[in-house]
Amino acid sequence: MTKVLVLYYSSYGHIEQMADAMAQGARDAGAQVDVLRVPETAPDAVVKAAHFKTDTAHDVIAGPEALKAYDAIIVGAPTRFGRMPGQMAAFWDTAGGLWMSGALHGKVGGAFTSTATQHGGQETTLLGIITNLLHFGLTIVGLDYG
Ligand SMILES: Cc1cc2nc3c(=O)[nH]c(=O)nc-3n(C[C@H](O)[C@H](O)[C@H](O)COP(=O)(O)O)c2cc1C
């Protein structure tokens, strides 16, 4: 059975909700799906002061090596100033070993984001995530207009 990972970061739960919807869609299509989040890197004081949502049903991914187990990796991250959050970038920045060995070559990749405003940087965030995935050798699959 095809194994899909939905890997996400979310401060306030919007992307987490979208991650669950992504997972449901992939399950409905017959895949075996895990939903995991990347580690929080913001200091505790910021997490508290900014009222980040800390209750979640999903585990933190064990580390970059865990990505090897999947046929497809769908990355979800909210837009931060027109780009992906540091938390998601920090995770991929620890995955150099996978980049070096080509461990993710040929896997299928996808991306999703959310913003607070129209024209708030959705495309730039998505292109940033997609560029990141392309560097690791994933084949990007998107949705057509249908
Ligand atoms: C530090 C920060 C930067 C943000 N930058 C943008 C932005 O550039 N454009 C935008 O439309 N929304 C921006 N937002 C809003 C979030 O992208 C938006 O509310 C998103 O849906 C939150 O997802 P989450 O609940 O999964 O964290 C920003 C929010 C924060 C906290």
PDB file of C-alpha atoms and ligand atoms in Angstrom:
ATOM      1  CA  MET A   1       0.000   0.000   0.000  1.00  0.00           C
ATOM      2  CA  THR A   2       1.273   3.496  -0.825  1.00  0.00           C
ATOM      3  CA  LYS A   3       2.618   5.252   2.261  1.00  0.00           C
ATOM      4  CA  VAL A   4       1.977   8.979   2.513  1.00  0.00           C
ATOM      5  CA  LEU A   5       3.329  11.408   5.096  1.00  0.00           C
ATOM      6  CA  VAL A   6       1.616  14.710   5.780  1.00  0.00           C
ATOM      7  CA  LEU A   7       4.340  16.746   7.480  1.00  0.00           C
ATOM      8  CA  TYR A   8       3.250  20.092   8.874  1.00  0.00           C
ATOM      9  CA  TYR A   9       3.940  23.048  11.124  1.00  0.00           C
ATOM     10  CA  SER A  10       1.123  25.083  12.679  1.00  0.00           C
ATOM     11  CA  SER A  11       1.124  27.809  15.339  1.00  0.00           C
ATOM     12  CA  TYR A  12      -2.629  28.321  15.612  1.00  0.00           C
ATOM     13  CA  GLY A  13      -4.208  25.180  14.177  1.00  0.00           C
ATOM     14  CA  HIS A  14      -5.218  26.255  10.671  1.00  0.00           C
ATOM     15  CA  ILE A  15      -2.574  24.184   8.910  1.00  0.00           C
ATOM     16  CA  GLU A  16      -3.147  21.361  11.374  1.00  0.00           C
ATOM     17  CA  GLN A  17      -6.797  21.257  10.277  1.00  0.00           C
ATOM     18  CA  MET A  18      -5.740  21.288   6.630  1.00  0.00           C
ATOM     19  CA  ALA A  19      -3.226  18.497   7.349  1.00  0.00           C
ATOM     20  CA  ASP A  20      -6.044  16.332   8.683  1.00  0.00           C
ATOM     21  CA  ALA A  21      -8.088  17.068   5.544  1.00  0.00           C
ATOM     22  CA  MET A  22      -5.116  16.170   3.329  1.00  0.00           C
ATOM     23  CA  ALA A  23      -4.715  12.910   5.226  1.00  0.00           C
ATOM     24  CA  GLN A  24      -8.392  12.083   4.880  1.00  0.00           C
ATOM     25  CA  GLY A  25      -8.257  12.694   1.134  1.00  0.00           C
ATOM     26  CA  ALA A  26      -5.237  10.433   0.722  1.00  0.00           C
ATOM     27  CA  ARG A  27      -6.857   7.735   2.881  1.00  0.00           C
ATOM     28  CA  ASP A  28     -10.030   7.949   0.811  1.00  0.00           C
ATOM     29  CA  ALA A  29      -7.835   7.294  -2.244  1.00  0.00           C
ATOM     30  CA  GLY A  30      -6.486   4.129  -0.625  1.00  0.00           C
ATOM     31  CA  ALA A  31      -3.176   5.267   0.877  1.00  0.00           C
ATOM     32  CA  GLN A  32      -1.789   4.532   4.306  1.00  0.00           C
ATOM     33  CA  VAL A  33      -1.220   7.972   5.860  1.00  0.00           C
ATOM     34  CA  ASP A  34       0.702   9.370   8.812  1.00  0.00           C
ATOM     35  CA  VAL A  35       0.360  12.960  10.001  1.00  0.00           C
ATOM     36  CA  LEU A  36       3.420  14.288  11.844  1.00  0.00           C
ATOM     37  CA  ARG A  37       4.594  17.766  12.811  1.00  0.00           C
ATOM     38  CA  VAL A  38       8.048  19.302  12.840  1.00  0.00           C
ATOM     39  CA  PRO A  39       9.552  20.433  16.168  1.00  0.00           C
ATOM     40  CA  GLU A  40       8.687  23.843  17.616  1.00  0.00           C
ATOM     41  CA  THR A  41      11.771  26.065  17.628  1.00  0.00           C
ATOM     42  CA  ALA A  42      10.285  29.257  19.085  1.00  0.00           C
ATOM     43  CA  PRO A  43      11.250  29.886  22.720  1.00  0.00           C
ATOM     44  CA  ASP A  44       8.651  28.838  25.316  1.00  0.00           C
ATOM     45  CA  ALA A  45       8.135  32.484  26.287  1.00  0.00           C
ATOM     46  CA  VAL A  46       7.129  33.320  22.717  1.00  0.00           C
ATOM     47  CA  VAL A  47       4.886  30.255  22.438  1.00  0.00           C
ATOM     48  CA  LYS A  48       3.046  31.367  25.591  1.00  0.00           C
ATOM     49  CA  ALA A  49       2.975  35.107  24.879  1.00  0.00           C
ATOM     50  CA  ALA A  50       1.733  34.586  21.302  1.00  0.00           C
ATOM     51  CA  HIS A  51      -0.823  31.968  22.423  1.00  0.00           C
ATOM     52  CA  PHE A  52       0.356  29.207  20.119  1.00  0.00           C
ATOM     53  CA  LYS A  53      -1.903  26.141  20.062  1.00  0.00           C
ATOM     54  CA  THR A  54       0.054  23.473  21.920  1.00  0.00           C
ATOM     55  CA  ASP A  55      -2.589  20.747  22.280  1.00  0.00           C
ATOM     56  CA  THR A  56      -2.419  18.442  19.285  1.00  0.00           C
ATOM     57  CA  ALA A  57      -3.187  14.842  18.453  1.00  0.00           C
ATOM     58  CA  HIS A  58      -0.109  14.517  16.254  1.00  0.00           C
ATOM     59  CA  ASP A  59       3.423  13.466  17.198  1.00  0.00           C
ATOM     60  CA  VAL A  60       6.606  15.273  16.297  1.00  0.00           C
ATOM     61  CA  ILE A  61       8.563  13.507  13.550  1.00  0.00           C
ATOM     62  CA  ALA A  62      11.477  11.529  15.009  1.00  0.00           C
ATOM     63  CA  GLY A  63      13.942  13.118  12.590  1.00  0.00           C
ATOM     64  CA  PRO A  64      14.770  13.465   8.891  1.00  0.00           C
ATOM     65  CA  GLU A  65      15.576   9.737   8.554  1.00  0.00           C
ATOM     66  CA  ALA A  66      11.890   9.001   9.141  1.00  0.00           C
ATOM     67  CA  LEU A  67      11.113  10.523   5.718  1.00  0.00           C
ATOM     68  CA  LYS A  68      12.702   7.522   3.995  1.00  0.00           C
ATOM     69  CA  ALA A  69       9.769   5.291   4.942  1.00  0.00           C
ATOM     70  CA  TYR A  70       7.272   7.118   2.691  1.00  0.00           C
ATOM     71  CA  ASP A  71       6.387   7.039  -1.007  1.00  0.00           C
ATOM     72  CA  ALA A  72       4.937  10.560  -0.877  1.00  0.00           C
ATOM     73  CA  ILE A  73       5.568  13.542   1.392  1.00  0.00           C
ATOM     74  CA  ILE A  74       3.060  16.403   1.546  1.00  0.00           C
ATOM     75  CA  VAL A  75       4.425  19.456   3.352  1.00  0.00           C
ATOM     76  CA  GLY A  76       2.075  21.972   4.967  1.00  0.00           C
ATOM     77  CA  ALA A  77       3.167  25.250   6.532  1.00  0.00           C
ATOM     78  CA  PRO A  78       1.492  28.599   7.174  1.00  0.00           C
ATOM     79  CA  THR A  79       2.818  31.686   5.439  1.00  0.00           C
ATOM     80  CA  ARG A  80       5.199  33.788   7.503  1.00  0.00           C
ATOM     81  CA  PHE A  81       6.036  37.106   5.864  1.00  0.00           C
ATOM     82  CA  GLY A  82       5.576  35.547   2.430  1.00  0.00           C
ATOM     83  CA  ARG A  83       7.605  32.402   3.098  1.00  0.00           C
ATOM     84  CA  MET A  84       7.577  29.150   5.055  1.00  0.00           C
ATOM     85  CA  PRO A  85       8.079  29.407   8.842  1.00  0.00           C
ATOM     86  CA  GLY A  86      11.523  28.957  10.361  1.00  0.00           C
ATOM     87  CA  GLN A  87      10.282  25.828  12.135  1.00  0.00           C
ATOM     88  CA  MET A  88       9.713  24.021   8.820  1.00  0.00           C
ATOM     89  CA  ALA A  89      12.905  25.355   7.222  1.00  0.00           C
ATOM     90  CA  ALA A  90      14.900  24.331  10.320  1.00  0.00           C
ATOM     91  CA  PHE A  91      13.682  20.749   9.959  1.00  0.00           C
ATOM     92  CA  TRP A  92      14.760  20.525   6.311  1.00  0.00           C
ATOM     93  CA  ASP A  93      18.044  22.194   7.202  1.00  0.00           C
ATOM     94  CA  THR A  94      18.856  19.144   9.336  1.00  0.00           C
ATOM     95  CA  ALA A  95      18.220  16.758   6.421  1.00  0.00           C
ATOM     96  CA  GLY A  96      21.503  17.283   4.571  1.00  0.00           C
ATOM     97  CA  GLY A  97      22.385  13.601   4.900  1.00  0.00           C
ATOM     98  CA  LEU A  98      19.294  12.637   2.927  1.00  0.00           C
ATOM     99  CA  TRP A  99      20.125  15.259   0.297  1.00  0.00           C
ATOM    100  CA  MET A 100      23.681  13.933   0.035  1.00  0.00           C
ATOM    101  CA  SER A 101      22.631  10.282  -0.305  1.00  0.00           C
ATOM    102  CA  GLY A 102      19.690  10.968  -2.602  1.00  0.00           C
ATOM    103  CA  ALA A 103      17.440   9.051  -0.223  1.00  0.00           C
ATOM    104  CA  LEU A 104      14.313  10.976  -1.264  1.00  0.00           C
ATOM    105  CA  HIS A 105      14.878  10.844  -5.037  1.00  0.00           C
ATOM    106  CA  GLY A 106      11.757   9.901  -6.957  1.00  0.00           C
ATOM    107  CA  LYS A 107       9.353  10.204  -4.062  1.00  0.00           C
ATOM    108  CA  VAL A 108       6.236  12.256  -4.736  1.00  0.00           C
ATOM    109  CA  GLY A 109       6.011  15.695  -3.097  1.00  0.00           C
ATOM    110  CA  GLY A 110       3.226  18.179  -2.536  1.00  0.00           C
ATOM    111  CA  ALA A 111       2.732  21.417  -0.622  1.00  0.00           C
ATOM    112  CA  PHE A 112      -0.042  23.429   1.005  1.00  0.00           C
ATOM    113  CA  THR A 113      -0.188  26.686   2.918  1.00  0.00           C
ATOM    114  CA  SER A 114      -2.593  29.185   4.475  1.00  0.00           C
ATOM    115  CA  THR A 115      -2.497  32.943   4.978  1.00  0.00           C
ATOM    116  CA  ALA A 116      -4.509  35.526   6.865  1.00  0.00           C
ATOM    117  CA  THR A 117      -4.952  37.754   3.830  1.00  0.00           C
ATOM    118  CA  GLN A 118      -5.695  37.523   0.143  1.00  0.00           C
ATOM    119  CA  HIS A 119      -2.463  38.007  -1.832  1.00  0.00           C
ATOM    120  CA  GLY A 120      -0.609  37.461   1.453  1.00  0.00           C
ATOM    121  CA  GLY A 121       2.145  35.363  -0.087  1.00  0.00           C
ATOM    122  CA  GLN A 122       0.572  31.962  -0.726  1.00  0.00           C
ATOM    123  CA  GLU A 123       2.383  31.428  -4.013  1.00  0.00           C
ATOM    124  CA  THR A 124       5.781  32.511  -2.726  1.00  0.00           C
ATOM    125  CA  THR A 125       5.436  30.226   0.290  1.00  0.00           C
ATOM    126  CA  LEU A 126       4.381  27.294  -1.884  1.00  0.00           C
ATOM    127  CA  LEU A 127       7.190  27.900  -4.355  1.00  0.00           C
ATOM    128  CA  GLY A 128       9.645  27.999  -1.456  1.00  0.00           C
ATOM    129  CA  ILE A 129       8.442  24.647  -0.161  1.00  0.00           C
ATOM    130  CA  ILE A 130       8.380  23.154  -3.659  1.00  0.00           C
ATOM    131  CA  THR A 131      11.910  24.423  -4.386  1.00  0.00           C
ATOM    132  CA  ASN A 132      13.043  22.798  -1.153  1.00  0.00           C
ATOM    133  CA  LEU A 133      11.441  19.490  -2.137  1.00  0.00           C
ATOM    134  CA  LEU A 134      12.891  19.653  -5.657  1.00  0.00           C
ATOM    135  CA  HIS A 135      16.379  20.012  -4.169  1.00  0.00           C
ATOM    136  CA  PHE A 136      15.825  16.711  -2.393  1.00  0.00           C
ATOM    137  CA  GLY A 137      14.780  15.063  -5.661  1.00  0.00           C
ATOM    138  CA  LEU A 138      11.050  14.738  -5.089  1.00  0.00           C
ATOM    139  CA  THR A 139       8.683  14.812  -8.032  1.00  0.00           C
ATOM    140  CA  ILE A 140       6.101  17.541  -7.378  1.00  0.00           C
ATOM    141  CA  VAL A 141       2.442  16.793  -7.947  1.00  0.00           C
ATOM    142  CA  GLY A 142      -0.181  19.536  -7.729  1.00  0.00           C
ATOM    143  CA  LEU A 143      -3.895  19.859  -8.364  1.00  0.00           C
ATOM    144  CA  ASP A 144      -5.210  20.694 -11.797  1.00  0.00           C
ATOM    145  CA  TYR A 145      -8.021  23.172 -12.382  1.00  0.00           C
ATOM    146  CA  GLY A 146     -10.526  20.343 -12.448  1.00  0.00           C
TER     147      GLY A 146
HETATM  148  C1  LIG B   1       4.825  35.814  12.275  1.00  0.00           C
HETATM  149  C2  LIG B   1       3.664  35.713  11.330  1.00  0.00           C
HETATM  150  C3  LIG B   1       3.804  36.103  10.009  1.00  0.00           C
HETATM  151  C4  LIG B   1       2.721  36.019   9.124  1.00  0.00           C
HETATM  152  N1  LIG B   1       2.887  36.418   7.825  1.00  0.00           N
HETATM  153  C5  LIG B   1       1.809  36.426   7.000  1.00  0.00           C
HETATM  154  C6  LIG B   1       1.939  36.889   5.650  1.00  0.00           C
HETATM  155  O1  LIG B   1       3.015  37.217   5.165  1.00  0.00           O
HETATM  156  N2  LIG B   1       0.801  36.920   4.892  1.00  0.00           N
HETATM  157  C7  LIG B   1      -0.426  36.564   5.375  1.00  0.00           C
HETATM  158  O2  LIG B   1      -1.417  36.668   4.672  1.00  0.00           O
HETATM  159  N3  LIG B   1      -0.553  36.052   6.614  1.00  0.00           N
HETATM  160  C8  LIG B   1       0.524  35.978   7.433  1.00  0.00           C
HETATM  161  N4  LIG B   1       0.401  35.483   8.705  1.00  0.00           N
HETATM  162  C9  LIG B   1      -0.859  34.841   9.089  1.00  0.00           C
HETATM  163  C10 LIG B   1      -0.784  33.304   8.992  1.00  0.00           C
HETATM  164  O3  LIG B   1      -0.075  32.872   7.845  1.00  0.00           O
HETATM  165  C11 LIG B   1      -2.173  32.691   8.908  1.00  0.00           C
HETATM  166  O4  LIG B   1      -2.969  33.172   9.953  1.00  0.00           O
HETATM  167  C12 LIG B   1      -2.102  31.186   8.918  1.00  0.00           C
HETATM  168  O5  LIG B   1      -3.353  30.670   8.486  1.00  0.00           O
HETATM  169  C13 LIG B   1      -1.815  30.618  10.314  1.00  0.00           C
HETATM  170  O6  LIG B   1      -1.701  29.206  10.244  1.00  0.00           O
HETATM  171  P1  LIG B   1      -1.542  28.337  11.558  1.00  0.00           P
HETATM  172  O7  LIG B   1      -2.814  28.539  12.367  1.00  0.00           O
HETATM  173  O8  LIG B   1      -1.455  26.914  11.074  1.00  0.00           O
HETATM  174  O9  LIG B   1      -0.311  28.784  12.288  1.00  0.00           O
HETATM  175  C14 LIG B   1       1.471  35.521   9.582  1.00  0.00           C
HETATM  176  C15 LIG B   1       1.344  35.118  10.915  1.00  0.00           C
HETATM  177  C16 LIG B   1       2.418  35.194  11.781  1.00  0.00           C
HETATM  178  C17 LIG B   1       2.260  34.726  13.215  1.00  0.00           C
END
